[in-house]
PDB file of C-alpha atoms in Angstrom:
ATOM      1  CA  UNK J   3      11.210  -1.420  23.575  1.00 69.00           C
ATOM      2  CA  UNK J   4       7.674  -0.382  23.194  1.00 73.00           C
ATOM      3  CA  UNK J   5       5.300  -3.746  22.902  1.00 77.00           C
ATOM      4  CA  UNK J   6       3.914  -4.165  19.540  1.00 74.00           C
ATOM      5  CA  UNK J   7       0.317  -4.331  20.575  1.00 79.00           C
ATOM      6  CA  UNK J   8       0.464  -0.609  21.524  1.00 83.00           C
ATOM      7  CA  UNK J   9       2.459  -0.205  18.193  1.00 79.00           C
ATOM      8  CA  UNK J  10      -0.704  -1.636  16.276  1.00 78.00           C
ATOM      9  CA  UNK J  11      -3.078   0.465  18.785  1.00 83.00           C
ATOM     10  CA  UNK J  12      -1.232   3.547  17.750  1.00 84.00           C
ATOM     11  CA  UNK J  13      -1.175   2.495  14.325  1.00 80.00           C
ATOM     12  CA  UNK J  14      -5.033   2.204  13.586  1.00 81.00           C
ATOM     13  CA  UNK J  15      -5.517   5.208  15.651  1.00 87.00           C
ATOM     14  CA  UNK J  16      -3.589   7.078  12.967  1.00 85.00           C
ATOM     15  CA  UNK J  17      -5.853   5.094  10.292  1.00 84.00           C
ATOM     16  CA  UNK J  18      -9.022   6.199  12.046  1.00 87.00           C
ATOM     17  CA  UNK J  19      -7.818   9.716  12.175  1.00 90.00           C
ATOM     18  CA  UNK J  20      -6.587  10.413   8.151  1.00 86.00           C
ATOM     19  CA  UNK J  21      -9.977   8.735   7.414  1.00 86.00           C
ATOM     20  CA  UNK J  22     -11.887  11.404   9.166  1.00 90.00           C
ATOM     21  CA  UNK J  23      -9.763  13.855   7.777  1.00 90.00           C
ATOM     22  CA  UNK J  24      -9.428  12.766   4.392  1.00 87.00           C
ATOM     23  CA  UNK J  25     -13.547  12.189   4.395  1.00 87.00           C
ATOM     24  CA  UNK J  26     -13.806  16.000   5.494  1.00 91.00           C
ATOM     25  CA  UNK J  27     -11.100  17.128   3.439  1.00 88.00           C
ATOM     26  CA  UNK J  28     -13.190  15.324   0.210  1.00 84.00           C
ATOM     27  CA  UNK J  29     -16.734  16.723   0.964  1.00 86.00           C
ATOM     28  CA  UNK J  30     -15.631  20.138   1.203  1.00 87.00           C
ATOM     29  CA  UNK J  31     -14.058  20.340  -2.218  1.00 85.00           C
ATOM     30  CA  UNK J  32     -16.131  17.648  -4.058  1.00 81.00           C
ATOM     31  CA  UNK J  33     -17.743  19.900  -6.949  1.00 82.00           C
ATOM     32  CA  UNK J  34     -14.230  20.947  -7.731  1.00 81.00           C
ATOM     33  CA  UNK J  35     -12.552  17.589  -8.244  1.00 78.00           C
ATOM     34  CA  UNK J  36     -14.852  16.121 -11.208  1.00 74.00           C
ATOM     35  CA  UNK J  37     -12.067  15.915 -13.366  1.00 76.00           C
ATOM     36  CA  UNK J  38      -9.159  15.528 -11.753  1.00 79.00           C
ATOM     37  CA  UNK J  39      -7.277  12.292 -11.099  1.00 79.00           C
ATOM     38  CA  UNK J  40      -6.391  12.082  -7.447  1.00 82.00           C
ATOM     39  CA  UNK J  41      -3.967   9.193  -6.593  1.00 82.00           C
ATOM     40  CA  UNK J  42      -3.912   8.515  -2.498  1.00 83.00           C
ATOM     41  CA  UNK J  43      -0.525   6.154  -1.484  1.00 83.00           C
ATOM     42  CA  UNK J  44       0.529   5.505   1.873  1.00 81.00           C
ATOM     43  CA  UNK J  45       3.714   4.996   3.492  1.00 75.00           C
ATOM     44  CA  UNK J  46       4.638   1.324   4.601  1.00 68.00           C
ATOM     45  CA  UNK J  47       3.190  -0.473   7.320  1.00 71.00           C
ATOM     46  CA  UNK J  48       2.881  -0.977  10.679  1.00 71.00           C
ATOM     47  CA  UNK J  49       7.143  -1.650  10.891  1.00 69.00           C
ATOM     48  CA  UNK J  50       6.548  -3.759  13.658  1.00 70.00           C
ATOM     49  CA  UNK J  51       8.438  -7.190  14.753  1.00 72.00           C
ATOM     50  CA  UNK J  52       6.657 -10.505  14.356  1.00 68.00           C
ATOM     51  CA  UNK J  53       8.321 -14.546  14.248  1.00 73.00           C
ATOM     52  CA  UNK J  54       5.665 -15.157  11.151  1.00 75.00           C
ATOM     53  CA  UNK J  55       7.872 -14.302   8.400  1.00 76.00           C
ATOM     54  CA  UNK J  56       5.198 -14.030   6.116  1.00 74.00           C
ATOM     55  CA  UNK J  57       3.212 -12.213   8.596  1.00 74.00           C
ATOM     56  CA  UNK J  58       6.217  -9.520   9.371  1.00 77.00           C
ATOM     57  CA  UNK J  59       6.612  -8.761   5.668  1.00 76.00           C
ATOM     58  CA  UNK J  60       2.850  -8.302   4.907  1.00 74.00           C
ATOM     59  CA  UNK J  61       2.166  -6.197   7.572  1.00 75.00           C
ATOM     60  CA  UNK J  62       5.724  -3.819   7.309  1.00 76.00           C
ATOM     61  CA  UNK J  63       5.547  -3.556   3.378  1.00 76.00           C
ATOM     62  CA  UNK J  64       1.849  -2.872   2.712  1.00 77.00           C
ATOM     63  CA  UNK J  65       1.253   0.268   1.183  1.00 79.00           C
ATOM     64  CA  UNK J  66      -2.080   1.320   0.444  1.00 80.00           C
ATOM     65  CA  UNK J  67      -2.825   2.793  -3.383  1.00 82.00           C
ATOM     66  CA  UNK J  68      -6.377   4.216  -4.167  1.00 82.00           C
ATOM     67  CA  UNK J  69      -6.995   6.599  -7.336  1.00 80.00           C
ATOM     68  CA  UNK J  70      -9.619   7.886  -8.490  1.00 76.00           C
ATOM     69  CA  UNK J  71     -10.313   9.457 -11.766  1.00 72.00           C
ATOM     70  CA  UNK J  72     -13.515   9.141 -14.383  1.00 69.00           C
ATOM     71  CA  UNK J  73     -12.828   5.519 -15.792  1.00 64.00           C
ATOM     72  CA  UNK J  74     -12.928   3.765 -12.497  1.00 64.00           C
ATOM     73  CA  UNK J  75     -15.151   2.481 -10.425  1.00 69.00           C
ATOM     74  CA  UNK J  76     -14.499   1.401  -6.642  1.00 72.00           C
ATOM     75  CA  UNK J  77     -12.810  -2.043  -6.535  1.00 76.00           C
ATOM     76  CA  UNK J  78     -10.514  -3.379  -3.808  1.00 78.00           C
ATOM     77  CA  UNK J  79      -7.997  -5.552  -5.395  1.00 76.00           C
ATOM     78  CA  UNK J  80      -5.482  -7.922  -3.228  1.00 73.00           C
ATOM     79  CA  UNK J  81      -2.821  -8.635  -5.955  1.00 74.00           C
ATOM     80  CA  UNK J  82       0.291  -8.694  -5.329  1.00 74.00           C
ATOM     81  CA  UNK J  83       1.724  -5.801  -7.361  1.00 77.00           C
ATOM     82  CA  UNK J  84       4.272  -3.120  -6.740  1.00 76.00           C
ATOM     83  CA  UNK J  85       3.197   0.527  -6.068  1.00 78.00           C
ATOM     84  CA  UNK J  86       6.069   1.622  -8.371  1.00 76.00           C
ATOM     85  CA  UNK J  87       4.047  -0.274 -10.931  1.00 78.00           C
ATOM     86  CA  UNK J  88       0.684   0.828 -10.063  1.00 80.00           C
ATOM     87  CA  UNK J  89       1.698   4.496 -10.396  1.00 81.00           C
ATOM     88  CA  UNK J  90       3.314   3.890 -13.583  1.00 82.00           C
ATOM     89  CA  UNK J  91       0.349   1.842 -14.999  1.00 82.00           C
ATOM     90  CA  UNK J  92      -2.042   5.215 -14.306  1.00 81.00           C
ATOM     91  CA  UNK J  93       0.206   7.642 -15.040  1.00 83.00           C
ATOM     92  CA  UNK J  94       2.872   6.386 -17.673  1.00 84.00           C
ATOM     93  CA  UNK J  95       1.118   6.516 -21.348  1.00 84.00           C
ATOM     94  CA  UNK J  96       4.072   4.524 -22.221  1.00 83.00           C
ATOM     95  CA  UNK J  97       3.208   1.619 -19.674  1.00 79.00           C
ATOM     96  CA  UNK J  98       3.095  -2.100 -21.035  1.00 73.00           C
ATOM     97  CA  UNK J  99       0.817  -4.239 -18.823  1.00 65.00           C
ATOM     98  CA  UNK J 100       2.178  -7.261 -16.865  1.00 54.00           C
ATOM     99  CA  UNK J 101       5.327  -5.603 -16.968  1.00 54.00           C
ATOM    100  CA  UNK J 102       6.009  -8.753 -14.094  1.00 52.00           C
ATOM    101  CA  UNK J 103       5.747 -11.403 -16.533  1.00 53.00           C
ATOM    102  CA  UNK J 104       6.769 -14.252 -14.285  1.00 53.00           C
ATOM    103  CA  UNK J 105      10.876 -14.487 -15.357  1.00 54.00           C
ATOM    104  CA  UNK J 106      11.367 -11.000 -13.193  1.00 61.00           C
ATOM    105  CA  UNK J 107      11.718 -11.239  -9.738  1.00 68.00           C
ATOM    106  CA  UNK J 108       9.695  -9.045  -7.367  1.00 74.00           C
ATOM    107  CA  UNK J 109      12.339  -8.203  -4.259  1.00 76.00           C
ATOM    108  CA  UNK J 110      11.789  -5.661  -1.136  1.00 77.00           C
ATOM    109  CA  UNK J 111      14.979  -4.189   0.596  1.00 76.00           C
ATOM    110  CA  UNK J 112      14.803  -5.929   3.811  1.00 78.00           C
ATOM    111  CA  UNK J 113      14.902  -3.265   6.802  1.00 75.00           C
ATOM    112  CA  UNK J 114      16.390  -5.861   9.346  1.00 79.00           C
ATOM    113  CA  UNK J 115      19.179  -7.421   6.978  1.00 84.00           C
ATOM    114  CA  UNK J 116      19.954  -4.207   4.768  1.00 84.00           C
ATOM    115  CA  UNK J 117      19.403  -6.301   1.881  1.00 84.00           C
ATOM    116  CA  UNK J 118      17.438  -6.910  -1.290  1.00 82.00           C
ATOM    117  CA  UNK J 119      15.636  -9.784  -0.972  1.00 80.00           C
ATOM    118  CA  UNK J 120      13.537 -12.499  -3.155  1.00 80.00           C
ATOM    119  CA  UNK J 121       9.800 -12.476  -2.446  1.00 78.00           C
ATOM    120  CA  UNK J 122       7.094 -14.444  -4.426  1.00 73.00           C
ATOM    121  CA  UNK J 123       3.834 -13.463  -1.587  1.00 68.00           C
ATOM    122  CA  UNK J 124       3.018 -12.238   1.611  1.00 61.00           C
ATOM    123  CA  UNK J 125      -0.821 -11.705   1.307  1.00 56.00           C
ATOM    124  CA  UNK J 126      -1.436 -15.537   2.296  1.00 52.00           C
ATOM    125  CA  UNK J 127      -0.502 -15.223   6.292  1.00 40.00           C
ATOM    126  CA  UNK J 128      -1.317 -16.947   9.354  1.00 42.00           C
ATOM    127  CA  UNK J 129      -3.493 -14.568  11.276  1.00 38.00           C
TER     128      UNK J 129
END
């Protein structure tokens, strides 16, 4: 089993690299992207093990979701909101906001259990 702090070492090596590339990719074709929408989504986390349950689910179902496009301006948000959502909210003309109105439960299909389960948070952890 490979230990998890070379996991995470690997990990933000990869982070480090699609930010150079992403940041080179960008410049060269930035007077041809005025008006497009361009929606950036990562994959899940770092899939790594950890006895903080809280900890374990923030860190292997974090996805990161940047757009840009001419109405926004840069914010970095931390609410808890699905990326399923997100996408629909920017892309969906049809999209009602707060589709989570409270009564609906937000759930994540649990890699270790192969089940759906019940999750209220997991941006509040111990680090």
């Amino acid at each position: 089993m490979i230990p998890q702090k070379k996991i995470l070492q690997q990990h933000y090596k990869e982070i480090v690299c699609t930010n150079y590339y992403l940041d080179s990719f960008l410049e060269k074709i930035k007077n041809k992207i005025d008006n497009l929408e361009i929606l950036l989504v990562s994959d899940t986390g770092t899939k790594t093990e950890d006895n903080d349950e809280t900890k374990y689910l923030r860190d292997n179902y974090s996805v990161l979701f940047a757009i840009k496009n001419n109405n926004t301006d840069y914010k970095i948000y931390n609410n808890f909101i699905s990326s399923q959502e997100l996408f629909s909210k920017y892309f969906n003309p049809k999209h009602k906001e707060n589709i989570n109105d409270g009564n609906s439960k937000k759930k994540i299909h649990d890699n270790r259990t192969y089940k759906f389960i019940e999750i209220s948070n997991f941006l509040n952890s111990k680090d």
